Short mmCIF file of C-alpha atoms in Angstrom, two decimals:
data_model
loop_
_atom_site.label_atom_id
_atom_site.label_comp_id
_atom_site.label_asym_id
_atom_site.label_seq_id
_atom_site.Cartn_x
_atom_site.Cartn_y
_atom_site.Cartn_z
CA MET I 1 0.32 -39.62 15.20
CA SER I 2 3.09 -41.55 16.94
CA LYS I 3 5.03 -40.05 19.76
CA GLU I 4 8.22 -40.55 17.82
CA SER I 5 7.05 -38.58 14.76
CA ILE I 6 5.65 -35.54 16.55
CA THR I 7 6.71 -32.26 14.96
CA ILE I 8 6.42 -28.58 15.79
CA LYS I 9 3.46 -28.34 13.46
CA ASP I 10 1.78 -31.14 15.39
CA ILE I 11 2.32 -29.34 18.69
CA ALA I 12 1.00 -26.10 17.23
CA LYS I 13 -2.11 -27.82 15.92
CA ALA I 14 -2.83 -29.59 19.18
CA LEU I 15 -2.48 -26.41 21.26
CA GLY I 16 -4.13 -24.06 18.88
CA VAL I 17 -1.16 -21.69 18.36
CA SER I 18 1.13 -20.82 15.51
CA VAL I 19 4.22 -22.77 14.52
CA SER I 20 6.37 -19.72 15.22
CA THR I 21 4.97 -19.55 18.75
CA VAL I 22 5.86 -23.18 19.42
CA SER I 23 9.36 -22.72 17.97
CA ARG I 24 10.01 -19.63 20.13
CA ALA I 25 8.61 -21.29 23.24
CA LEU I 26 10.82 -24.36 22.76
CA ASN I 27 13.78 -22.01 22.47
CA ASP I 28 12.75 -20.34 25.70
CA ASN I 29 12.20 -17.03 23.91
CA PRO I 30 11.04 -14.39 26.52
CA ASP I 31 8.69 -12.87 23.92
CA ILE I 32 6.35 -15.73 24.74
CA SER I 33 4.76 -15.57 28.21
CA GLU I 34 6.17 -17.82 30.87
CA GLN I 35 2.83 -19.65 31.28
CA ARG I 36 2.60 -20.41 27.61
CA ARG I 37 6.26 -21.45 27.33
CA LYS I 38 5.80 -23.88 30.13
CA ALA I 39 2.64 -25.34 28.64
CA ILE I 40 4.29 -25.86 25.24
CA GLN I 41 7.43 -27.31 26.68
CA GLU I 42 5.49 -29.67 28.91
CA TYR I 43 3.43 -30.92 26.00
CA ALA I 44 6.53 -31.43 23.97
CA ARG I 45 8.18 -33.45 26.72
CA GLU I 46 5.09 -35.60 27.36
CA HIS I 47 4.90 -36.45 23.63
CA ARG I 48 8.68 -37.05 23.36
CA TYR I 49 9.34 -34.28 20.82
CA GLN I 50 12.87 -34.39 19.46
CA PRO I 51 14.15 -31.71 17.06
CA ASN I 52 15.74 -33.21 13.95
CA ALA I 53 19.31 -32.44 12.99
CA LEU I 54 18.26 -29.86 10.32
CA ALA I 55 16.06 -27.98 12.78
CA ALA I 56 18.93 -27.84 15.32
CA THR I 57 21.28 -26.49 12.70
CA LEU I 58 18.81 -23.84 11.57
CA ARG I 59 17.81 -22.66 15.04
CA SER I 60 20.57 -20.17 15.46
CA ALA I 61 19.98 -18.78 11.99
CA ARG I 62 16.27 -18.50 12.66
CA ASN I 63 16.90 -16.61 15.89
CA ALA I 64 19.36 -14.25 14.19
CA ARG I 65 16.65 -13.37 11.63
CA SER I 66 13.88 -12.96 14.20
CA LYS I 67 13.93 -9.22 13.74
CA LEU I 68 14.20 -9.09 9.98
CA ILE I 69 11.15 -7.71 8.15
CA GLY I 70 10.45 -8.31 4.51
CA VAL I 71 9.22 -5.28 2.53
CA VAL I 72 7.70 -5.71 -0.96
CA LEU I 73 6.78 -2.73 -3.07
CA PRO I 74 6.12 -2.07 -6.78
CA GLN I 75 9.18 0.14 -7.44
CA PHE I 76 11.97 1.90 -5.56
CA THR I 77 12.21 5.04 -7.78
CA HIS I 78 8.63 6.33 -7.28
CA TYR I 79 8.67 9.25 -4.94
CA TYR I 80 5.71 8.03 -2.93
CA PHE I 81 7.12 4.58 -2.32
CA SER I 82 10.55 5.96 -1.46
CA CYS I 83 8.90 8.15 1.21
CA ILE I 84 7.06 5.10 2.61
CA LEU I 85 10.24 3.12 2.66
CA THR I 86 11.96 5.86 4.63
CA GLY I 87 9.12 5.73 7.22
CA ILE I 88 9.37 1.98 7.46
CA GLU I 89 13.11 1.82 7.73
CA GLU I 90 13.31 4.54 10.42
CA THR I 91 10.55 3.02 12.50
CA CYS I 92 12.04 -0.50 12.22
CA SER I 93 15.49 0.82 13.18
CA LYS I 94 14.12 2.60 16.12
CA HIS I 95 12.66 -0.65 17.52
CA GLY I 96 15.73 -2.78 16.80
CA TYR I 97 14.50 -4.38 13.54
CA HIS I 98 16.12 -4.61 10.12
CA ILE I 99 14.40 -4.74 6.76
CA VAL I 100 15.11 -6.53 3.50
CA VAL I 101 13.43 -4.85 0.50
CA ALA I 102 12.48 -6.03 -3.01
CA GLN I 103 10.55 -4.51 -5.87
CA THR I 104 8.11 -6.40 -8.04
CA GLY I 105 8.08 -4.04 -10.98
CA ASP I 106 4.28 -4.56 -10.87
CA SER I 107 4.75 -8.20 -11.88
CA TYR I 108 2.57 -10.83 -10.25
CA GLU I 109 5.06 -13.62 -10.97
CA ARG I 110 7.91 -11.55 -9.56
CA GLU I 111 5.79 -10.82 -6.47
CA LYS I 112 5.17 -14.51 -5.84
CA SER I 113 8.88 -15.30 -6.22
CA ILE I 114 9.83 -12.56 -3.77
CA ILE I 115 7.32 -13.70 -1.18
CA GLU I 116 8.56 -17.30 -1.43
CA SER I 117 12.15 -16.16 -1.14
CA PHE I 118 11.35 -14.06 1.95
CA ARG I 119 9.53 -17.01 3.51
CA GLN I 120 12.60 -19.22 3.00
CA THR I 121 14.71 -16.48 4.61
CA ARG I 122 12.32 -16.70 7.63
CA VAL I 123 11.54 -12.97 7.94
CA CYS I 124 9.45 -12.31 11.04
CA GLY I 125 6.88 -10.29 9.07
CA PHE I 126 5.89 -8.83 5.71
CA ILE I 127 4.97 -5.31 4.73
CA VAL I 128 3.54 -5.31 1.22
CA SER I 129 2.03 -3.18 -1.52
CA GLN I 130 0.78 -5.59 -4.13
CA ALA I 131 1.74 -5.52 -7.83
CA LYS I 132 -0.65 -3.85 -10.30
CA ASP I 133 -1.49 -7.14 -12.11
CA THR I 134 -1.95 -9.35 -9.03
CA THR I 135 -5.41 -10.88 -9.05
CA HIS I 136 -4.61 -14.22 -7.27
CA TYR I 137 -3.53 -14.22 -3.70
CA GLU I 138 -2.41 -17.76 -2.90
CA HIS I 139 1.10 -16.62 -1.95
CA PHE I 140 -0.29 -14.24 0.64
CA HIS I 141 -2.60 -16.91 2.06
CA GLU I 142 0.48 -19.07 2.56
CA VAL I 143 2.06 -16.33 4.61
CA VAL I 144 -1.03 -16.13 6.84
CA LYS I 145 -1.02 -19.94 7.17
CA ASP I 146 2.50 -19.75 8.40
CA GLY I 147 1.39 -17.50 11.22
CA THR I 148 3.60 -14.73 9.99
CA PRO I 149 2.34 -11.17 10.47
CA LEU I 150 1.42 -9.43 7.21
CA VAL I 151 0.62 -5.75 6.68
CA PHE I 152 -0.67 -4.32 3.39
CA PHE I 153 -0.17 -0.63 2.56
CA ASP I 154 -1.40 1.49 -0.34
CA ARG I 155 -2.34 -1.33 -2.68
CA ILE I 156 -4.14 -3.66 -0.38
CA CYS I 157 -5.71 -7.13 -0.75
CA THR I 158 -9.28 -7.12 0.56
CA ASP I 159 -9.62 -10.94 0.27
CA ILE I 160 -7.27 -11.45 3.24
CA ILE I 161 -8.02 -10.35 6.81
CA THR I 162 -4.85 -8.61 7.93
CA SER I 163 -3.59 -5.21 9.02
CA ARG I 164 -3.84 -2.44 6.41
CA VAL I 165 -2.60 1.16 6.00
CA VAL I 166 -4.00 3.39 3.28
CA VAL I 167 -4.52 7.04 2.55
CA ASP I 168 -8.05 8.34 2.24
CA ASP I 169 -8.15 7.95 -1.55
CA TYR I 170 -11.81 8.55 -1.84
CA ALA I 171 -11.80 11.88 0.08
CA GLY I 172 -8.64 13.01 -1.71
CA ALA I 173 -10.20 12.38 -5.13
CA TYR I 174 -13.59 13.84 -4.13
CA THR I 175 -12.06 17.10 -2.83
CA ALA I 176 -9.65 17.48 -5.78
CA THR I 177 -12.49 17.04 -8.29
CA GLU I 178 -14.80 19.30 -6.36
CA TYR I 179 -12.12 21.97 -6.34
CA LEU I 180 -11.79 21.75 -10.11
CA ILE I 181 -15.57 22.11 -10.40
CA LYS I 182 -15.66 25.13 -8.01
CA THR I 183 -12.98 26.86 -10.05
CA GLY I 184 -15.04 26.57 -13.23
CA CYS I 185 -14.31 23.20 -14.86
CA ARG I 186 -17.23 21.38 -16.31
CA ARG I 187 -15.58 18.61 -18.48
CA ILE I 188 -13.11 16.88 -16.15
CA CYS I 189 -11.18 13.90 -17.53
CA PHE I 190 -9.91 11.25 -15.19
CA PHE I 191 -6.75 9.32 -16.02
CA GLY I 192 -6.78 6.22 -13.66
CA ALA I 193 -5.24 2.79 -13.17
CA THR I 194 -6.63 -0.74 -13.46
CA MET I 195 -9.78 -1.25 -11.40
CA ASN I 196 -8.55 -4.37 -9.70
CA LEU I 197 -6.67 -2.03 -7.33
CA GLU I 198 -8.64 -0.63 -4.44
CA ILE I 199 -6.90 2.75 -4.73
CA SER I 200 -8.04 2.98 -8.36
CA LYS I 201 -11.68 2.17 -7.40
CA ASN I 202 -11.65 4.66 -4.48
CA ARG I 203 -10.21 7.52 -6.47
CA TYR I 204 -12.56 6.92 -9.40
CA ASN I 205 -15.52 6.84 -6.94
CA GLY I 206 -14.42 10.15 -5.37
CA TYR I 207 -14.14 11.70 -8.79
CA ARG I 208 -17.57 10.35 -9.87
CA ASP I 209 -19.38 11.36 -6.72
CA ALA I 210 -18.08 14.90 -6.86
CA LEU I 211 -19.41 15.20 -10.40
CA LEU I 212 -22.84 13.80 -9.37
CA LYS I 213 -23.04 16.11 -6.33
CA HIS I 214 -22.67 19.08 -8.68
CA LYS I 215 -25.09 17.65 -11.23
CA LEU I 216 -22.42 17.15 -13.86
CA PRO I 217 -22.62 14.05 -16.19
CA VAL I 218 -20.28 11.15 -15.60
CA ASP I 219 -19.09 10.72 -19.17
CA PRO I 220 -17.36 7.40 -19.94
CA ALA I 221 -15.57 9.20 -22.77
CA LEU I 222 -13.69 11.24 -20.10
CA PHE I 223 -12.19 8.16 -18.36
CA ARG I 224 -9.05 6.51 -19.54
CA LEU I 225 -6.70 3.83 -18.17
CA CYS I 226 -3.55 5.87 -17.88
CA ASP I 227 -1.23 5.89 -14.99
CA ASN I 228 2.18 7.08 -16.20
CA ARG I 229 3.67 10.06 -17.99
CA GLU I 230 4.37 8.38 -21.26
CA GLU I 231 0.77 7.26 -21.69
CA ALA I 232 -0.52 10.64 -20.59
CA GLU I 233 1.56 12.42 -23.25
CA ARG I 234 0.18 10.07 -25.85
CA LEU I 235 -3.45 10.13 -24.81
CA THR I 236 -3.84 13.82 -23.91
CA PRO I 237 -3.79 15.09 -27.56
CA GLU I 238 -6.49 12.54 -28.35
CA MET I 239 -8.63 13.75 -25.48
CA MET I 240 -8.12 17.42 -26.44
CA ALA I 241 -9.14 16.66 -30.03
CA ILE I 242 -12.69 15.48 -29.20
CA GLU I 243 -15.57 17.84 -29.98
CA ASP I 244 -16.39 18.71 -26.42
CA ARG I 245 -12.87 18.68 -25.06
CA PRO I 246 -11.91 18.52 -21.39
CA ASP I 247 -11.28 21.74 -19.52
CA GLY I 248 -9.82 19.91 -16.53
CA PHE I 249 -7.81 16.76 -15.68
CA PHE I 250 -7.69 14.78 -12.48
CA THR I 251 -5.01 12.03 -12.56
CA ILE I 252 -4.13 8.98 -10.51
CA ASN I 253 -0.61 10.26 -9.73
CA ASP I 254 1.73 13.19 -10.35
CA ASP I 255 3.69 11.58 -13.13
CA THR I 256 0.48 11.21 -15.17
CA ALA I 257 -0.47 14.81 -14.40
CA LEU I 258 2.93 16.02 -15.60
CA GLY I 259 2.39 14.10 -18.82
CA VAL I 260 -0.94 15.92 -19.26
CA LEU I 261 0.79 19.28 -18.45
CA TYR I 262 3.48 18.99 -21.01
CA ALA I 263 1.14 17.65 -23.73
CA CYS I 264 -1.24 20.53 -23.18
CA LYS I 265 1.64 23.07 -23.26
CA ARG I 266 2.88 21.59 -26.56
CA LEU I 267 -0.58 21.91 -28.02
CA GLY I 268 -0.59 25.58 -27.12
CA TYR I 269 -3.15 25.60 -24.26
CA LYS I 270 -2.76 28.08 -21.44
CA ILE I 271 -2.54 26.47 -17.97
CA PRO I 272 -4.75 27.00 -15.98
CA GLU I 273 -6.75 29.55 -17.94
CA GLU I 274 -7.88 26.99 -20.61
CA VAL I 275 -7.07 23.68 -18.93
CA SER I 276 -6.74 22.90 -15.23
CA ILE I 277 -4.71 19.87 -14.01
CA CYS I 278 -4.61 18.13 -10.61
CA GLY I 279 -2.36 15.14 -9.67
CA PHE I 280 -2.09 12.84 -6.67
CA THR I 281 1.13 12.34 -4.69
CA ASP I 282 2.88 15.71 -4.15
CA GLY I 283 6.33 14.42 -5.10
CA VAL I 284 9.33 16.66 -5.70
CA ARG I 285 8.53 17.00 -9.43
CA ALA I 286 5.23 18.64 -8.56
CA LYS I 287 7.28 21.73 -7.52
CA SER I 288 9.83 21.66 -10.31
CA CYS I 289 7.39 22.04 -13.26
CA ASP I 290 6.06 25.24 -14.79
CA PRO I 291 3.54 26.04 -13.61
CA GLN I 292 3.81 24.12 -10.36
CA LEU I 293 1.37 21.26 -9.97
CA THR I 294 -1.81 21.26 -7.87
CA THR I 295 -2.01 17.83 -6.26
CA VAL I 296 -3.20 15.68 -3.36
CA GLU I 297 -0.52 15.09 -0.73
CA GLN I 298 -0.37 11.42 0.23
CA LYS I 299 2.02 11.69 3.25
CA GLY I 300 3.96 8.58 2.35
CA TYR I 301 6.29 8.85 5.31
CA ASP I 302 3.34 8.60 7.67
CA VAL I 303 2.07 5.54 5.77
CA GLY I 304 5.44 3.88 6.25
CA VAL I 305 5.58 4.65 9.94
CA ALA I 306 2.04 3.33 10.47
CA ALA I 307 2.70 0.12 8.50
CA ALA I 308 5.93 -0.70 10.37
CA THR I 309 4.32 0.12 13.71
CA ALA I 310 1.37 -2.20 12.95
CA LEU I 311 3.74 -5.01 11.94
CA ILE I 312 5.98 -4.75 14.97
CA GLU I 313 3.07 -4.52 17.38
CA GLU I 314 1.54 -7.60 15.91
CA TYR I 315 4.77 -9.49 15.92
CA GLU I 316 5.61 -8.62 19.47
CA ALA I 317 2.17 -9.62 20.75
CA GLU I 318 1.46 -13.23 21.68
CA GLU I 319 0.62 -14.90 18.39
CA ASP I 320 -2.60 -16.75 19.12
CA ALA I 321 -5.79 -15.86 17.30
CA GLU I 322 -7.57 -14.43 20.36
CA LYS I 323 -4.83 -11.86 21.13
CA ARG I 324 -3.73 -10.90 17.62
CA LYS I 325 -5.15 -7.53 16.67
CA PHE I 326 -5.40 -6.35 13.14
CA ARG I 327 -5.20 -2.66 12.50
CA ASN I 328 -6.78 -0.63 9.72
CA ARG I 329 -5.23 2.81 9.57
CA ILE I 330 -6.39 5.54 7.22
CA ILE I 331 -3.98 8.46 6.68
CA LYS I 332 -5.63 11.74 5.95
CA THR I 333 -4.60 13.68 2.84
CA LYS I 334 -4.30 17.35 1.81
CA LEU I 335 -5.06 19.22 -1.45
CA ILE I 336 -2.04 21.39 -2.26
CA VAL I 337 -3.20 24.21 -4.57
CA ARG I 338 -0.52 25.51 -6.95
CA GLY I 339 -0.38 26.99 -10.45
CA THR I 340 -2.05 24.32 -12.61
CA THR I 341 -5.49 25.19 -11.24
CA LYS I 342 -7.36 28.46 -10.79
CA GLU I 343 -8.00 29.92 -7.33
CA LEU I 344 -11.38 29.75 -5.79
CA PRO I 345 -13.38 32.94 -6.40
CA HIS I 346 -12.65 35.60 -3.77
CA GLU I 347 -10.35 33.30 -1.83
CA ASN I 348 -6.60 33.16 -1.32
CA ILE I 349 -5.87 29.49 -0.52
CA SER I 350 -2.81 27.34 -0.64
CA SER I 351 -4.03 24.03 0.75
CA ILE I 352 -7.23 22.27 1.89
CA ASP I 353 -7.21 19.61 4.66
CA PHE I 354 -9.98 16.93 4.53
#
């Protein structure tokens, strides 16, 4: 490496810090400690570092974007994600940050394109819920290599060590299924999502373990990949036509539960006397159906606040490996009991915390 060809990346590698730390130190950014700024600046002088013309042109743009956070989520219109986005935006605004938001539509290719676009925009961090069909994570590894803070929420990537914020999916599913069992259900169908998502695994495991605890069989015939209303309306009549039909449904989200509800009502079943139904979200539609939906409240706003807080704290800390702290936050959930399930015997109960 010649002195004439030294780059910011060379300085970062030599001193064991991130590229962004070097850039901010060379720009005399007060977010970097005075001791570190002086060490980096002295090293740059000794090795005759000279910014190229392009870097000089981009410096002001980079600084202007230093408080811009990229948020990537599957869809805007889903109630849960809209609540999370509200929590993120309000928290970022409170701390002087702005956000740029994009939706993947659950497409892996779209997700990759968004991440690359945000990297080129030079956002100071990413808050991400991965797409449903994402099974390769090179685009996230590139973010980590850049030294840019990355926080996953809801749909997390376990292959990358970074901050994560999730709800307690296992406990929520376990308690919901156990409630169905305690109110008399013995054949509980689970409509879930693809098992490459951690939330799907955790909710299925909670459902399964509740059945096992109460010595009920885990029947593969009662599990279907179904995570939206349209599929639920199509599949529910098939499930209700089997010889030993379900007397209860636990679903991955409220939209799926509503599909079950309307399909069962069209088939002439009484809810909850003949079929009990429990969802997972507690969106506005859970209260606008008849009967109102029993569901697990996810507290999306709290997830958004926690994700934004983790990102900002990581970004504002000194960015070397020794001082960076990753945060794993689990948000507790609550079972909201309404009209699609029976009441527990001899109890008048409207919600269960766990």
